[in-house]
Short mmCIF file of C-alpha atoms in Angstrom, two decimals:
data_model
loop_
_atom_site.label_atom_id
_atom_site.label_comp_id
_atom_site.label_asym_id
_atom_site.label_seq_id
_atom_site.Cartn_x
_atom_site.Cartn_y
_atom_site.Cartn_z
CA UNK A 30 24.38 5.69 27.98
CA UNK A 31 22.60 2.30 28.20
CA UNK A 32 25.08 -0.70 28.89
CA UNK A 33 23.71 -4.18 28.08
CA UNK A 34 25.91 -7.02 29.62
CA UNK A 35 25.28 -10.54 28.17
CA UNK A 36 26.47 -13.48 30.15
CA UNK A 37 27.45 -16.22 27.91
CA UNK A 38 28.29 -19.67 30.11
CA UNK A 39 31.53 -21.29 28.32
CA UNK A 40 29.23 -24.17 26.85
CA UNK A 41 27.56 -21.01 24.59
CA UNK A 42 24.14 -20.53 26.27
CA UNK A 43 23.78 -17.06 27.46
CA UNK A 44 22.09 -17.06 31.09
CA UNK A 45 21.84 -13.42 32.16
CA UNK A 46 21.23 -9.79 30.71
CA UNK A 47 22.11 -6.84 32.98
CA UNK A 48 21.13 -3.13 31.42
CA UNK A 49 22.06 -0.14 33.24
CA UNK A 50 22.73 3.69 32.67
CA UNK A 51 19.95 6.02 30.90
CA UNK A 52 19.58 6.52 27.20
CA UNK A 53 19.77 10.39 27.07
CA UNK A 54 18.81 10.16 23.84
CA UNK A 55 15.48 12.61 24.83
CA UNK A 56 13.23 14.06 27.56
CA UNK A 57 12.27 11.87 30.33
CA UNK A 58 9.05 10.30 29.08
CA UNK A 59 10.45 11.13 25.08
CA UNK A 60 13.58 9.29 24.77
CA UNK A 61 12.52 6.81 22.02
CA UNK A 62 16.23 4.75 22.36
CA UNK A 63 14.61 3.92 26.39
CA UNK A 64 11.61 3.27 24.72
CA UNK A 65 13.50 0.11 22.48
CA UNK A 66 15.43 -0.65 25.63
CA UNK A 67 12.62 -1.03 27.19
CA UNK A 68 10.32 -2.91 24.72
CA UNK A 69 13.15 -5.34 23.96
CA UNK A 70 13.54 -6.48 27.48
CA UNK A 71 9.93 -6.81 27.97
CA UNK A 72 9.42 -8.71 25.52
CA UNK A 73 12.20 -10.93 26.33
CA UNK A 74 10.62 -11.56 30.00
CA UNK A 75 7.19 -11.95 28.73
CA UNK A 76 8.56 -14.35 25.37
CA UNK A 77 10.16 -16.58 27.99
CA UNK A 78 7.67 -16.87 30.52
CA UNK A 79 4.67 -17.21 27.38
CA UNK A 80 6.47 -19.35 25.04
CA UNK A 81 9.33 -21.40 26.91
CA UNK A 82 7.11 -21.48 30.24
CA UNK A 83 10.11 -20.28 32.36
CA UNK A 84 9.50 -17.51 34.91
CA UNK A 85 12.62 -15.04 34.78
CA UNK A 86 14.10 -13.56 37.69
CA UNK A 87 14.14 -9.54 37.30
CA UNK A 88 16.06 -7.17 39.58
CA UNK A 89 14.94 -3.34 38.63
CA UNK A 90 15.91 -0.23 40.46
CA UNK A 91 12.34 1.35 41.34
CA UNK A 92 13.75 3.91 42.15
CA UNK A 93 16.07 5.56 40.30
CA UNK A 94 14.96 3.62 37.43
CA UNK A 95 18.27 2.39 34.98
CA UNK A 96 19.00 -0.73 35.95
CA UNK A 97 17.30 -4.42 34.87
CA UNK A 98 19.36 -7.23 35.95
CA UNK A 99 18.06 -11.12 34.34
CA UNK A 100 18.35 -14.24 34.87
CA UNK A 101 17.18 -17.41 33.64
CA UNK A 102 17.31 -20.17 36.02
CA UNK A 103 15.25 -22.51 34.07
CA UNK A 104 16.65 -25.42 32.69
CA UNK A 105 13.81 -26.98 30.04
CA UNK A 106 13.35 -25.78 27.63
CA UNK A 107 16.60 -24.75 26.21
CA UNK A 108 16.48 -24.64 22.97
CA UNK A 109 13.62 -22.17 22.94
CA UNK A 110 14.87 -20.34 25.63
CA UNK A 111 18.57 -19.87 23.62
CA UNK A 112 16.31 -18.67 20.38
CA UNK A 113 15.15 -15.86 22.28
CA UNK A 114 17.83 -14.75 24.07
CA UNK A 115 19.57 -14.63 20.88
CA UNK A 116 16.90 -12.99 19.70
CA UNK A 117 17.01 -10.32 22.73
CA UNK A 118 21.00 -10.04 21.71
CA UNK A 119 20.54 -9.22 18.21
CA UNK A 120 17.97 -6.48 18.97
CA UNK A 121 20.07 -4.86 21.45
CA UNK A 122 23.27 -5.03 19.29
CA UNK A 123 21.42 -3.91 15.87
CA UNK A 124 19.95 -1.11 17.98
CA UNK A 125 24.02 -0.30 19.33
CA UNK A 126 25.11 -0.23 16.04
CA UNK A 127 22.18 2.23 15.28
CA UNK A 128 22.53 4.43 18.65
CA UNK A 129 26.29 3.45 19.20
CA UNK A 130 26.40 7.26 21.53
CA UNK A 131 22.89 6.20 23.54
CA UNK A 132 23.46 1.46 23.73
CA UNK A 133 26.47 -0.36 24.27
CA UNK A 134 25.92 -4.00 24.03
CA UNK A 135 28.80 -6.19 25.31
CA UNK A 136 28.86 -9.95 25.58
CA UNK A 137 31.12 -11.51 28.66
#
């Protein structure tokens, strides 16, 4: 199973996504819940860095592959920045509520 973590500061701006655990949802190179995983948090990085002109910092697990940790240490830009982490959160927790036995999204 895929856990997404969501770090949400107490003034309501989230500042970090961590994703670990593996889909299982198919063969290695077939599983098509990765495959949204994956293209969500892409996106994310490459929305932020393209659009709110803030460079994320990415921790992945090369090696064993399962793991993504985010964080945004940017602070212009907010607004935008907020939209699409939002945005990042409701694709993750729409694709949960889809593939509740592959994603688990959980906001802290």
């Amino acid at each position: 199973m895929i856990k997404a973590l969501f770090t949400r500061q107490t003034n309501g701006q989230l500042v970090g996504a961590k994703l670990t655990g593996h889909a299982g949802s198919g063969d290695y190179g077939f599983d098509i819940v990765c495959a949204a995983v994956s293209t969500l948090a892409i996106n994310f990085i490459n929305s932020l860095e393209v659009i709110a002109h803030c460079q994320a910092t990415v921790t992945l697990n090369d090696v064993e592959g399962g793991y993504m940790d985010i964080s945004v240490p940017c602070h212009d830009n907010q607004e935008t920045i907020q939209i699409l982490f939002e945005s990042f959160l409701l694709g993750m927790t729409k694709l949960a509520e889809d593939s509740s036995e592959f994603v688990q999204t959980k906001v802290i």
